[in-house]
Coordinates of C-alpha atoms in Angstrom, one line a residue:
M1 CA -113.8 36.9 -85.8
L2 CA -117.5 37.0 -85.7
K3 CA -119.5 39.7 -87.2
P4 CA -121.9 41.2 -84.5
Q5 CA -125.6 40.6 -84.9
N6 CA -128.9 40.8 -83.3
S7 CA -130.1 37.4 -82.0
P8 CA -132.3 36.0 -79.3
T9 CA -129.5 36.5 -76.8
R10 CA -127.6 39.6 -78.4
E11 CA -128.3 43.2 -79.3
L12 CA -126.5 45.4 -81.7
I13 CA -126.5 49.2 -82.1
N14 CA -124.9 51.1 -85.0
L15 CA -122.7 54.1 -84.1
D16 CA -122.4 55.6 -87.4
G17 CA -123.2 59.2 -88.0
L18 CA -121.6 62.6 -87.1
Y19 CA -118.6 62.8 -84.8
R20 CA -116.7 65.6 -83.4
F21 CA -113.4 65.7 -85.5
Q22 CA -110.0 67.1 -84.7
V23 CA -106.8 67.1 -86.8
D24 CA -103.8 66.5 -84.7
H25 CA -101.4 68.8 -86.6
E26 CA -98.8 68.9 -83.8
Q27 CA -98.9 65.2 -82.9
A28 CA -99.9 66.2 -79.4
G29 CA -103.1 64.4 -78.8
I30 CA -101.7 61.2 -77.3
R31 CA -99.3 63.2 -75.1
D32 CA -101.7 65.6 -73.9
G33 CA -104.6 63.1 -73.4
W34 CA -107.2 64.5 -75.7
Q35 CA -109.4 61.6 -74.8
N36 CA -109.9 63.1 -71.3
S37 CA -112.2 65.9 -72.3
T38 CA -114.4 67.1 -75.1
L39 CA -112.4 67.8 -78.3
D40 CA -111.5 71.4 -78.8
T41 CA -113.0 71.7 -82.3
T42 CA -115.8 72.8 -84.3
L43 CA -115.3 70.4 -87.1
E44 CA -117.7 67.3 -87.5
M45 CA -117.1 64.2 -89.7
G46 CA -119.3 61.6 -91.0
V47 CA -118.7 57.8 -90.2
P48 CA -118.1 55.8 -92.3
A49 CA -115.9 57.9 -94.8
S50 CA -112.5 59.0 -95.6
Y51 CA -112.0 62.4 -94.3
N52 CA -109.5 63.5 -97.0
D53 CA -111.9 64.9 -99.6
V54 CA -114.6 66.1 -97.4
F55 CA -112.9 69.3 -96.2
T56 CA -111.7 72.3 -98.2
D57 CA -108.5 72.7 -96.2
P58 CA -105.5 70.9 -98.1
A59 CA -103.7 70.7 -94.8
I60 CA -106.4 68.2 -93.7
R61 CA -106.4 66.2 -97.0
E62 CA -102.6 65.7 -96.9
H63 CA -102.3 65.4 -93.1
V64 CA -100.0 62.7 -92.0
G65 CA -100.6 61.4 -88.4
Y66 CA -103.4 61.3 -85.9
V67 CA -106.9 62.5 -86.4
W68 CA -109.4 62.2 -83.6
Y69 CA -113.2 61.3 -83.6
Q70 CA -115.4 61.7 -80.6
R71 CA -119.2 61.3 -79.7
Q72 CA -121.3 60.4 -76.7
V73 CA -122.8 56.8 -76.5
R74 CA -125.7 55.7 -74.2
V75 CA -125.7 52.1 -73.3
P76 CA -129.1 50.5 -73.2
R77 CA -130.5 50.1 -69.6
G78 CA -131.4 46.5 -70.4
W79 CA -127.9 45.5 -70.7
S80 CA -127.0 45.5 -67.1
E81 CA -126.5 41.6 -66.9
E82 CA -124.7 41.5 -70.2
R83 CA -121.1 41.8 -71.5
I84 CA -120.8 45.1 -73.4
H85 CA -118.6 45.3 -76.5
L86 CA -117.2 48.0 -78.9
R87 CA -116.3 47.0 -82.5
L88 CA -114.7 49.0 -85.3
D89 CA -115.0 47.5 -88.7
S90 CA -111.7 49.2 -89.6
A91 CA -109.4 52.2 -88.7
T92 CA -107.1 53.1 -91.5
H93 CA -104.2 52.4 -90.9
S94 CA -104.2 52.1 -87.1
G95 CA -106.5 53.1 -84.2
K96 CA -106.7 53.7 -80.5
V97 CA -110.1 53.5 -78.9
F98 CA -110.9 55.3 -75.6
V99 CA -113.9 54.9 -73.3
N100 CA -113.9 58.0 -71.4
E101 CA -110.3 58.3 -70.4
I102 CA -109.5 54.5 -70.7
L103 CA -107.7 53.0 -73.6
V104 CA -109.7 49.9 -74.3
A105 CA -108.4 48.8 -77.7
E106 CA -105.7 49.5 -80.2
H107 CA -105.0 48.0 -83.6
S108 CA -102.6 48.2 -86.6
G109 CA -103.8 47.2 -90.0
G110 CA -106.4 49.4 -91.7
Y111 CA -108.8 46.9 -93.3
T112 CA -109.8 44.4 -90.8
P113 CA -112.0 44.7 -87.6
F114 CA -111.1 44.8 -83.9
S115 CA -113.1 45.0 -80.8
A116 CA -113.0 45.4 -77.0
D117 CA -115.1 44.2 -74.0
I118 CA -115.8 47.4 -72.2
T119 CA -118.3 46.0 -69.6
E120 CA -116.0 47.1 -66.7
H121 CA -115.8 50.7 -68.0
V122 CA -119.5 51.6 -68.7
T123 CA -122.9 51.4 -67.0
A124 CA -126.1 50.2 -68.4
G125 CA -128.5 53.2 -68.9
E126 CA -125.6 55.7 -68.7
E127 CA -123.6 57.6 -71.3
F128 CA -119.9 57.4 -72.0
R129 CA -117.5 59.4 -74.2
L130 CA -116.2 57.4 -77.1
T131 CA -113.0 58.8 -78.6
I132 CA -111.0 57.1 -81.4
A133 CA -107.7 58.2 -82.6
V134 CA -106.9 57.2 -86.1
N135 CA -103.4 57.2 -87.6
N136 CA -102.7 57.1 -91.3
E137 CA -98.8 56.7 -91.2
L138 CA -97.2 53.9 -93.1
T139 CA -93.6 52.6 -92.2
Q140 CA -91.5 49.7 -93.2
A141 CA -93.2 47.8 -90.3
T142 CA -96.8 48.2 -91.7
I143 CA -98.9 46.4 -94.5
P144 CA -98.8 48.2 -96.9
P145 CA -95.4 49.8 -96.2
G146 CA -94.2 53.3 -96.6
S147 CA -92.1 56.0 -95.0
V148 CA -92.6 59.2 -93.5
T149 CA -90.2 62.2 -94.0
V150 CA -90.1 65.6 -92.4
L151 CA -89.6 68.6 -94.8
E152 CA -87.4 71.6 -93.9
D153 CA -90.7 73.5 -93.2
G154 CA -91.8 71.0 -90.6
R155 CA -94.3 69.5 -92.8
R156 CA -94.7 65.7 -92.7
K157 CA -94.9 63.9 -96.0
Q158 CA -96.1 60.3 -96.4
R159 CA -94.4 58.2 -99.3
Y160 CA -95.6 54.9 -100.3
L161 CA -95.1 52.5 -103.3
H162 CA -98.7 51.8 -104.2
D163 CA -100.7 53.3 -107.0
F164 CA -103.8 54.4 -105.2
Y165 CA -104.5 57.2 -102.7
N166 CA -103.8 56.8 -99.1
Y167 CA -107.3 57.6 -97.9
S168 CA -107.7 57.6 -94.2
G169 CA -110.2 57.6 -91.3
L170 CA -113.1 55.5 -90.1
H171 CA -114.1 53.9 -93.4
R172 CA -116.5 51.3 -92.0
S173 CA -119.1 51.0 -89.4
V174 CA -118.7 51.3 -85.5
W175 CA -120.8 49.1 -83.3
L176 CA -121.9 48.8 -79.7
Y177 CA -123.2 45.3 -79.0
S178 CA -124.0 42.9 -76.1
T179 CA -123.3 39.3 -75.5
P180 CA -124.2 36.9 -72.7
T181 CA -121.4 36.2 -70.1
A182 CA -121.0 32.8 -71.6
H183 CA -121.0 33.3 -75.3
I184 CA -119.9 32.1 -78.8
E185 CA -116.6 33.7 -79.6
D186 CA -116.0 32.1 -83.1
V187 CA -117.6 29.8 -85.6
T188 CA -115.6 27.9 -88.3
V189 CA -117.5 26.1 -91.1
V190 CA -115.9 23.8 -93.7
T191 CA -118.2 22.2 -96.3
D192 CA -118.0 19.3 -98.6
F193 CA -120.4 17.1 -100.6
E194 CA -120.7 13.7 -102.1
G195 CA -123.5 13.2 -104.7
K196 CA -126.5 14.8 -103.1
R197 CA -125.3 14.6 -99.5
G198 CA -123.6 17.6 -98.0
S199 CA -121.4 17.6 -95.1
V200 CA -120.9 20.6 -92.7
G201 CA -117.7 20.4 -90.5
Y202 CA -117.9 23.0 -87.7
R203 CA -116.0 24.3 -84.7
I204 CA -117.4 26.5 -82.0
D205 CA -115.1 28.5 -79.7
L206 CA -116.8 29.6 -76.4
V207 CA -115.5 32.0 -73.7
G208 CA -116.8 33.1 -70.3
G209 CA -118.5 29.7 -69.5
S210 CA -118.3 27.5 -66.5
G211 CA -117.6 24.3 -68.5
I212 CA -121.0 22.8 -68.1
E213 CA -122.6 24.4 -71.1
Q214 CA -123.6 22.3 -74.1
V215 CA -123.5 23.2 -77.8
T216 CA -126.1 22.3 -80.4
V217 CA -126.2 23.4 -84.0
R218 CA -129.2 23.4 -86.4
I219 CA -128.9 23.8 -90.1
L220 CA -131.6 25.8 -91.9
D221 CA -132.1 26.0 -95.6
A222 CA -133.0 29.2 -97.4
D223 CA -136.7 28.8 -96.4
G224 CA -136.0 28.3 -92.9
N225 CA -136.6 24.7 -92.7
E226 CA -134.4 22.6 -90.5
V227 CA -132.4 20.1 -92.7
G228 CA -129.8 18.8 -90.3
G229 CA -128.1 19.3 -86.9
A230 CA -125.5 18.1 -84.5
A231 CA -124.4 18.4 -80.9
G232 CA -121.1 19.3 -79.5
A233 CA -118.7 22.2 -79.8
E234 CA -117.1 20.4 -82.8
G235 CA -118.4 18.0 -85.3
T236 CA -120.1 17.3 -88.6
A237 CA -123.6 17.8 -89.6
E238 CA -125.1 16.3 -92.8
I239 CA -127.6 17.7 -95.3
P240 CA -129.2 14.9 -97.2
D241 CA -130.4 16.7 -100.2
V242 CA -127.9 19.4 -100.5
E243 CA -128.3 22.6 -102.8
L244 CA -124.8 23.7 -103.6
W245 CA -123.6 27.2 -103.7
Q246 CA -122.4 28.0 -107.2
P247 CA -121.2 31.0 -109.2
G248 CA -124.3 32.9 -110.2
M249 CA -126.4 30.9 -107.8
G250 CA -125.6 32.0 -104.2
Y251 CA -127.6 29.4 -102.3
L252 CA -127.0 29.9 -98.6
Y253 CA -127.8 27.9 -95.5
T254 CA -127.8 29.0 -91.8
M255 CA -126.0 27.3 -89.0
V256 CA -127.9 28.3 -85.9
V257 CA -125.5 27.7 -82.9
E258 CA -127.0 27.6 -79.4
V259 CA -125.2 27.3 -76.0
V260 CA -127.4 25.5 -73.6
E261 CA -127.1 25.5 -69.7
E262 CA -129.4 23.6 -67.5
G263 CA -132.0 23.4 -70.3
S264 CA -132.0 27.0 -71.2
V265 CA -130.4 28.7 -74.2
V266 CA -127.8 31.2 -72.9
D267 CA -126.3 32.3 -76.3
S268 CA -127.5 32.0 -79.9
Y269 CA -125.6 32.9 -83.2
S270 CA -126.6 32.4 -86.7
Q271 CA -123.8 31.8 -89.3
P272 CA -124.7 31.8 -93.0
F273 CA -122.7 29.5 -95.2
G274 CA -122.8 27.8 -98.5
V275 CA -121.9 24.3 -99.4
R276 CA -119.2 24.1 -102.2
R277 CA -115.8 22.8 -102.9
V278 CA -112.8 24.5 -104.5
E279 CA -109.8 22.8 -105.8
V280 CA -107.0 23.0 -108.5
Q281 CA -106.5 20.1 -110.8
G282 CA -103.9 20.5 -113.5
K283 CA -104.6 23.8 -115.5
Q284 CA -108.1 24.2 -114.1
L285 CA -109.6 25.7 -111.1
L286 CA -112.7 23.8 -110.1
I287 CA -115.7 24.8 -108.2
N288 CA -118.0 21.8 -107.3
G289 CA -116.0 19.8 -109.7
E290 CA -116.6 22.0 -112.7
P291 CA -114.0 24.1 -114.4
F292 CA -114.5 27.9 -113.5
Y293 CA -113.3 30.8 -115.8
F294 CA -113.0 34.2 -114.1
T295 CA -114.4 37.2 -115.9
G296 CA -114.4 40.4 -114.1
F297 CA -112.1 43.2 -112.6
G298 CA -109.8 44.2 -110.1
M299 CA -111.6 46.8 -108.1
H300 CA -111.1 49.6 -105.5
E301 CA -113.1 51.0 -102.7
D302 CA -113.0 54.3 -104.1
H303 CA -116.0 56.9 -104.6
V304 CA -116.1 60.7 -105.1
T305 CA -116.0 62.6 -101.7
I306 CA -116.3 59.6 -99.4
G307 CA -113.0 58.0 -100.7
K308 CA -112.7 54.4 -99.3
G309 CA -115.8 54.9 -97.1
H310 CA -118.4 52.1 -97.3
S311 CA -121.8 52.9 -98.8
N312 CA -124.4 50.2 -99.2
A313 CA -126.1 52.1 -102.0
Q314 CA -123.0 52.6 -103.9
M315 CA -122.0 48.9 -103.3
I316 CA -125.3 47.8 -104.8
N317 CA -124.7 50.0 -107.9
D318 CA -121.2 48.5 -108.4
F319 CA -122.8 45.0 -108.2
Q320 CA -125.4 46.0 -110.7
L321 CA -122.6 47.3 -113.1
L322 CA -120.7 44.1 -112.6
K323 CA -123.9 42.0 -113.6
W324 CA -124.4 44.4 -116.5
T325 CA -121.0 43.6 -118.0
G326 CA -121.5 39.8 -117.4
A327 CA -118.7 39.7 -114.8
N328 CA -118.7 36.6 -112.5
S329 CA -115.8 37.7 -110.2
F330 CA -113.6 40.4 -108.8
R331 CA -110.4 40.7 -106.7
T332 CA -110.4 42.7 -103.5
S333 CA -107.4 44.7 -104.7
H334 CA -105.4 45.5 -102.8
Y335 CA -106.9 45.0 -99.3
P336 CA -109.9 43.3 -97.6
Y337 CA -113.1 44.9 -98.7
A338 CA -116.0 45.7 -96.3
E339 CA -117.8 42.8 -94.8
E340 CA -121.0 44.0 -96.4
V341 CA -119.4 43.5 -99.9
M342 CA -118.4 39.8 -99.0
D343 CA -121.9 39.1 -97.7
F344 CA -123.5 40.5 -100.9
A345 CA -121.2 38.4 -103.1
D346 CA -122.2 35.3 -101.0
R347 CA -125.8 35.9 -101.6
H348 CA -125.6 36.5 -105.2
G349 CA -123.0 33.9 -106.2
I350 CA -120.1 36.3 -107.2
V351 CA -116.7 34.6 -107.1
V352 CA -114.0 36.5 -105.0
I353 CA -110.2 36.5 -105.0
D354 CA -109.6 37.8 -101.4
E355 CA -106.3 39.9 -101.0
T356 CA -104.4 41.1 -98.1
A357 CA -103.2 44.7 -98.0
A358 CA -99.6 43.6 -98.9
V359 CA -99.1 45.9 -101.8
G360 CA -95.8 47.9 -102.5
L361 CA -93.4 45.3 -101.3
N362 CA -91.2 46.0 -104.3
A363 CA -88.2 48.4 -104.3
A364 CA -88.2 48.5 -108.2
F365 CA -91.2 50.8 -108.0
A366 CA -89.3 53.4 -106.1
G367 CA -88.3 55.3 -109.2
F368 CA -91.8 55.2 -110.4
F369 CA -93.0 56.9 -107.3
G370 CA -90.1 59.4 -107.2
E371 CA -87.7 57.7 -104.8
G372 CA -84.1 56.4 -105.3
G373 CA -83.5 52.8 -105.7
K374 CA -83.0 50.3 -102.9
K375 CA -83.1 46.6 -102.2
T376 CA -86.6 45.2 -101.4
Y377 CA -85.5 42.6 -98.8
A378 CA -83.4 44.6 -96.5
E379 CA -83.2 46.1 -93.0
D380 CA -84.5 49.5 -94.2
F381 CA -87.5 48.1 -96.2
V382 CA -89.2 44.8 -96.2
N383 CA -87.8 43.3 -93.0
E384 CA -88.7 41.0 -90.2
E385 CA -91.0 43.7 -88.8
T386 CA -92.8 43.9 -92.2
A387 CA -93.0 40.1 -92.2
A388 CA -94.7 40.1 -88.8
S389 CA -97.2 42.6 -89.9
H390 CA -97.8 40.5 -93.0
R391 CA -98.4 37.3 -91.0
Q392 CA -100.9 39.3 -88.9
A393 CA -102.7 40.6 -92.2
I394 CA -103.0 37.0 -93.4
T395 CA -104.3 35.8 -90.1
E396 CA -106.9 38.4 -89.6
L397 CA -108.1 38.0 -93.2
I398 CA -108.7 34.4 -93.0
A399 CA -110.3 34.7 -89.5
R400 CA -112.7 37.2 -90.8
D401 CA -113.6 35.8 -94.3
K402 CA -113.1 32.0 -93.8
N403 CA -116.8 31.2 -93.8
H404 CA -117.6 33.1 -97.0
P405 CA -118.4 30.7 -99.9
S406 CA -117.7 33.5 -102.4
V407 CA -114.0 33.3 -101.5
V408 CA -112.3 30.8 -103.6
L409 CA -108.7 31.9 -103.5
W410 CA -106.4 33.8 -101.1
S411 CA -104.0 36.4 -102.7
I412 CA -101.5 37.2 -100.0
A413 CA -99.6 39.8 -101.9
N414 CA -99.9 42.1 -105.0
E415 CA -96.8 42.7 -107.1
P416 CA -94.0 42.0 -104.6
D417 CA -90.5 41.7 -105.8
V418 CA -90.0 38.1 -106.5
T419 CA -86.7 38.3 -108.2
E420 CA -84.4 39.2 -105.4
E421 CA -82.6 36.3 -103.4
G422 CA -84.6 37.2 -100.3
A423 CA -88.0 36.7 -101.9
R424 CA -88.2 33.0 -101.3
T425 CA -87.0 33.2 -97.7
Y426 CA -89.8 35.9 -97.2
F427 CA -92.7 34.1 -98.9
E428 CA -92.2 30.5 -98.2
P429 CA -93.4 30.8 -94.5
L430 CA -96.3 33.0 -95.5
A431 CA -97.5 30.5 -98.0
A432 CA -97.3 27.8 -95.4
L433 CA -99.1 29.9 -92.8
T434 CA -102.0 30.5 -95.2
R435 CA -102.4 26.8 -95.9
K436 CA -102.1 26.0 -92.2
L437 CA -104.8 28.5 -91.4
D438 CA -107.1 27.4 -94.3
P439 CA -106.2 24.2 -96.1
T440 CA -109.5 24.2 -98.0
R441 CA -108.6 27.0 -100.5
P442 CA -105.9 27.6 -103.1
V443 CA -103.2 30.2 -102.3
G444 CA -101.7 32.7 -104.6
F445 CA -99.9 36.0 -105.1
V446 CA -100.1 38.5 -107.9
N447 CA -97.0 38.7 -110.1
E448 CA -95.7 41.9 -111.8
V449 CA -93.8 41.9 -115.2
R450 CA -90.2 41.7 -114.0
G451 CA -91.2 38.2 -112.4
T452 CA -90.9 36.3 -115.6
P453 CA -91.0 32.5 -115.6
N454 CA -87.2 32.6 -115.5
E455 CA -86.7 35.2 -112.9
D456 CA -89.5 34.4 -110.5
K457 CA -88.2 32.6 -107.4
V458 CA -91.5 31.7 -105.5
A459 CA -94.1 30.7 -108.1
D460 CA -93.8 26.9 -107.3
L461 CA -94.9 27.7 -103.8
F462 CA -98.4 28.6 -104.8
D463 CA -101.5 26.8 -106.5
V464 CA -102.1 29.2 -109.3
I465 CA -100.2 31.8 -111.4
M466 CA -101.7 35.2 -111.2
L467 CA -100.3 37.8 -113.6
N468 CA -100.6 41.6 -113.9
R469 CA -99.5 42.4 -117.5
Y470 CA -99.4 45.6 -119.5
Y471 CA -98.2 44.7 -122.9
G472 CA -99.4 47.5 -125.2
W473 CA -99.3 50.1 -122.4
Y474 CA -96.2 50.2 -120.3
V475 CA -94.4 47.8 -122.7
H476 CA -94.8 48.2 -126.5
T477 CA -96.9 51.3 -126.1
G478 CA -99.1 51.9 -129.0
D479 CA -97.8 48.7 -130.9
L480 CA -100.5 46.1 -130.3
A481 CA -99.0 43.7 -132.9
S482 CA -95.8 43.5 -130.9
A483 CA -97.7 43.4 -127.6
E484 CA -99.7 40.5 -128.8
Q485 CA -96.7 38.4 -129.7
A486 CA -94.9 39.2 -126.4
L487 CA -98.0 38.3 -124.4
E488 CA -98.6 35.0 -126.0
K489 CA -95.0 34.0 -125.7
E490 CA -94.8 34.7 -121.9
L491 CA -98.1 33.0 -121.2
R492 CA -96.9 30.0 -123.1
E493 CA -93.7 29.9 -121.1
W494 CA -95.6 30.0 -117.8
D495 CA -97.7 27.1 -119.0
Q496 CA -94.7 25.1 -120.1
K497 CA -92.9 25.6 -116.8
Y498 CA -95.6 25.1 -114.3
G499 CA -98.8 23.7 -116.0
R500 CA -101.0 25.5 -113.5
P501 CA -104.0 27.7 -114.0
I502 CA -103.1 31.2 -115.1
I503 CA -105.3 34.1 -114.1
I504 CA -104.6 37.5 -115.7
T505 CA -105.5 39.6 -112.7
E506 CA -104.6 43.0 -114.4
Y507 CA -104.6 44.1 -118.0
G508 CA -105.7 47.4 -119.5
A509 CA -104.8 50.9 -120.6
D510 CA -105.4 54.4 -119.3
T511 CA -108.3 56.0 -121.1
L512 CA -109.7 59.7 -121.2
P513 CA -113.4 59.4 -121.9
G514 CA -114.4 61.2 -124.8
L515 CA -111.0 61.0 -126.5
H516 CA -111.5 59.3 -129.9
S517 CA -109.1 58.2 -132.6
L518 CA -108.9 56.5 -136.0
Y519 CA -105.6 55.1 -135.1
D520 CA -104.1 53.1 -132.4
Q521 CA -103.6 56.2 -130.1
P522 CA -102.9 55.5 -126.5
W523 CA -105.5 57.2 -124.0
S524 CA -108.3 57.1 -126.7
E525 CA -111.4 54.9 -126.1
E526 CA -110.7 53.1 -129.3
Y527 CA -107.2 52.1 -128.1
Q528 CA -108.4 50.8 -124.8
T529 CA -111.0 48.6 -126.7
A530 CA -108.5 47.4 -129.1
L531 CA -106.0 46.5 -126.4
L532 CA -108.6 44.4 -124.6
D533 CA -109.6 42.7 -127.8
M534 CA -106.0 41.8 -128.4
Y535 CA -105.7 40.2 -124.9
H536 CA -108.8 38.2 -125.4
R537 CA -107.5 36.9 -128.7
V538 CA -104.4 35.5 -126.7
F539 CA -106.4 34.2 -123.8
D540 CA -108.5 32.2 -126.3
R541 CA -105.4 30.7 -127.7
V542 CA -103.7 29.6 -124.4
E543 CA -105.3 26.8 -122.7
A544 CA -103.9 27.4 -119.4
V545 CA -105.6 30.8 -119.1
T546 CA -108.4 30.3 -116.7
G547 CA -109.5 33.9 -116.0
E548 CA -109.5 37.4 -117.1
Q549 CA -109.9 40.4 -114.6
V550 CA -109.5 43.8 -116.2
W551 CA -107.7 46.6 -114.5
N552 CA -109.7 48.5 -113.4
F553 CA -113.4 48.5 -112.7
A554 CA -113.6 52.2 -112.5
D555 CA -111.2 55.1 -112.5
F556 CA -109.8 55.8 -109.0
Q557 CA -107.8 58.3 -107.2
T558 CA -104.0 58.1 -106.8
S559 CA -101.3 60.4 -105.2
Y560 CA -100.2 63.4 -107.1
G561 CA -97.7 63.1 -109.7
I562 CA -96.8 63.6 -113.4
I563 CA -97.7 60.0 -114.4
R564 CA -101.3 60.5 -113.1
V565 CA -103.9 63.2 -114.0
D566 CA -106.5 63.2 -111.4
G567 CA -105.9 59.5 -110.8
N568 CA -105.7 56.2 -112.6
K569 CA -107.7 56.2 -115.7
K570 CA -107.8 52.5 -116.6
G571 CA -111.3 52.0 -115.5
A572 CA -113.9 50.4 -117.9
F573 CA -116.2 53.0 -116.0
T574 CA -115.4 56.6 -115.0
R575 CA -115.0 57.2 -111.3
D576 CA -118.6 58.3 -111.2
R577 CA -119.6 55.0 -113.0
K578 CA -120.3 56.2 -116.5
P579 CA -119.3 53.4 -119.1
K580 CA -116.4 53.9 -121.4
S581 CA -116.6 52.0 -124.8
A582 CA -114.5 49.3 -123.1
A583 CA -117.3 48.5 -120.7
H584 CA -119.6 47.7 -123.8
T585 CA -116.7 45.5 -125.2
L586 CA -116.4 43.6 -122.1
R587 CA -120.3 43.1 -121.9
R588 CA -120.4 41.6 -125.4
R589 CA -117.5 39.2 -124.6
W590 CA -118.5 38.2 -121.1
T591 CA -122.2 37.7 -121.6
E592 CA -121.3 35.3 -124.4
I593 CA -118.8 33.2 -122.0
P594 CA -120.1 33.5 -118.5
N595 CA -118.0 30.4 -117.7
R596 CA -115.9 29.5 -120.6
K597 CA -113.8 26.5 -120.0
P598 CA -110.1 26.9 -120.5
G599 CA -109.0 26.1 -124.1
A600 CA -112.4 26.6 -125.6
S601 CA -112.7 28.9 -128.6
R602 CA -114.6 32.2 -128.3
P603 CA -118.3 31.7 -129.5

């Protein structure tokens, strides 16, 4: 799943900006063929962005169903001999793409890209009407799952079992790009090293060729010097004096792939990559043979006004704050992030736990979100349709992010129910699929508190133990002494049973900025800091703990309800990125232990 680029044989045009925008309140657009003419609306909407917080009309914010985007696009006149493609970096949660009246692409899954070859439907030098219908509905067949109910007054209400707002729209960029007829469809890079010699295994997938094309690869270092190469669509190139990609030092090489026919280059694509090795040995996760200790956050793509819309400026600010705290990692909770985020992490040596959008696979949360109880693994909830969407989500995540050196661990689900009998039947083939698609990285899922070492039925299928734990907040609220005992007891039970690396992927407490107390008062800044300090004491005493990622990096928006006041307030930073006291506490700890080895005492 190659990211489009400009190259000696390709051209790329960004289609971000203002689009005509129409909300399909009556769910009539598909039936009535809205793509066949100019949308009947005076509204405009910016891309990329969520639409929910942009407009003042609450009926738009809470709309369930399709919204429509439209604009005119001119194909460059020089593309008459090229293949012409459209690519959407995402459409949350599903999209239909029309060129004039023709449906050219449709996709379900709100956080991964999809594209269409539109050569037969457009003409170089002329305009076409681009219309995109985006649907935000979640059902038991989607990842994440949900349900839609129709109220007595006809309004449609979306229900879901995850604790972040269901922002919708075109959250990432839209592209028009060209390729030659015979072109590179995919590049897969797998690296290793022995001493100072690096090896770069590769596979190149071609389409549209006659079969006589030849493939060559050249390896360029960060200064553009050629340091290796090979011939053939599949093989291994060597780098004699390799510079490794390491946490905090994101050294990248470039593989220049060229397709040659009768002595001429007919297609060229440049794939950045880093040389590094990831493995699990005993209770340690090793990067390049060295134990790595995760410090950082679970995060969200969430900003004021634009919701989940990607912004390069705000991305850089978030990475600056990560650096300021001393964090060396983050988890893409709870969905794949924009590719620009992954590229930035590659360049700057930030370690990533990459997660699918499989959140909310847990009927036990139904009461938390205002629904009656049900079984998780059942025909009316997590069923074979859900599993099919989950397989698609894993496949597309790995296809998109497999070449990113920053990605060291796949997380295939967040807080699923792992206590029911159906859990193992559901997750065993998913773990196997993940390893088949990428045997080079560890595989895990994130466990919630009911999945204790004695109750969890799937942990042995995975390479690491990832735990979300809220002792002192949801359990033993306000009693940090009891919380400390309970936390350490459970971590030691995990260690004794599995002897695997334990990463605490969530811990924290909701905090109102500016609320202070002399006592252990929940919601105060002092309590959040005291709770984090308690967790850190426990982590330092348990050898198997190999990482700590606070929930959350910043406050974020959630659905309405009495358990949330304008969103989740567990952030170390406010939603507009102002530091709470906890941010300074984490900075003091993490700048002292940028890569503390498991079991070592705190400096």
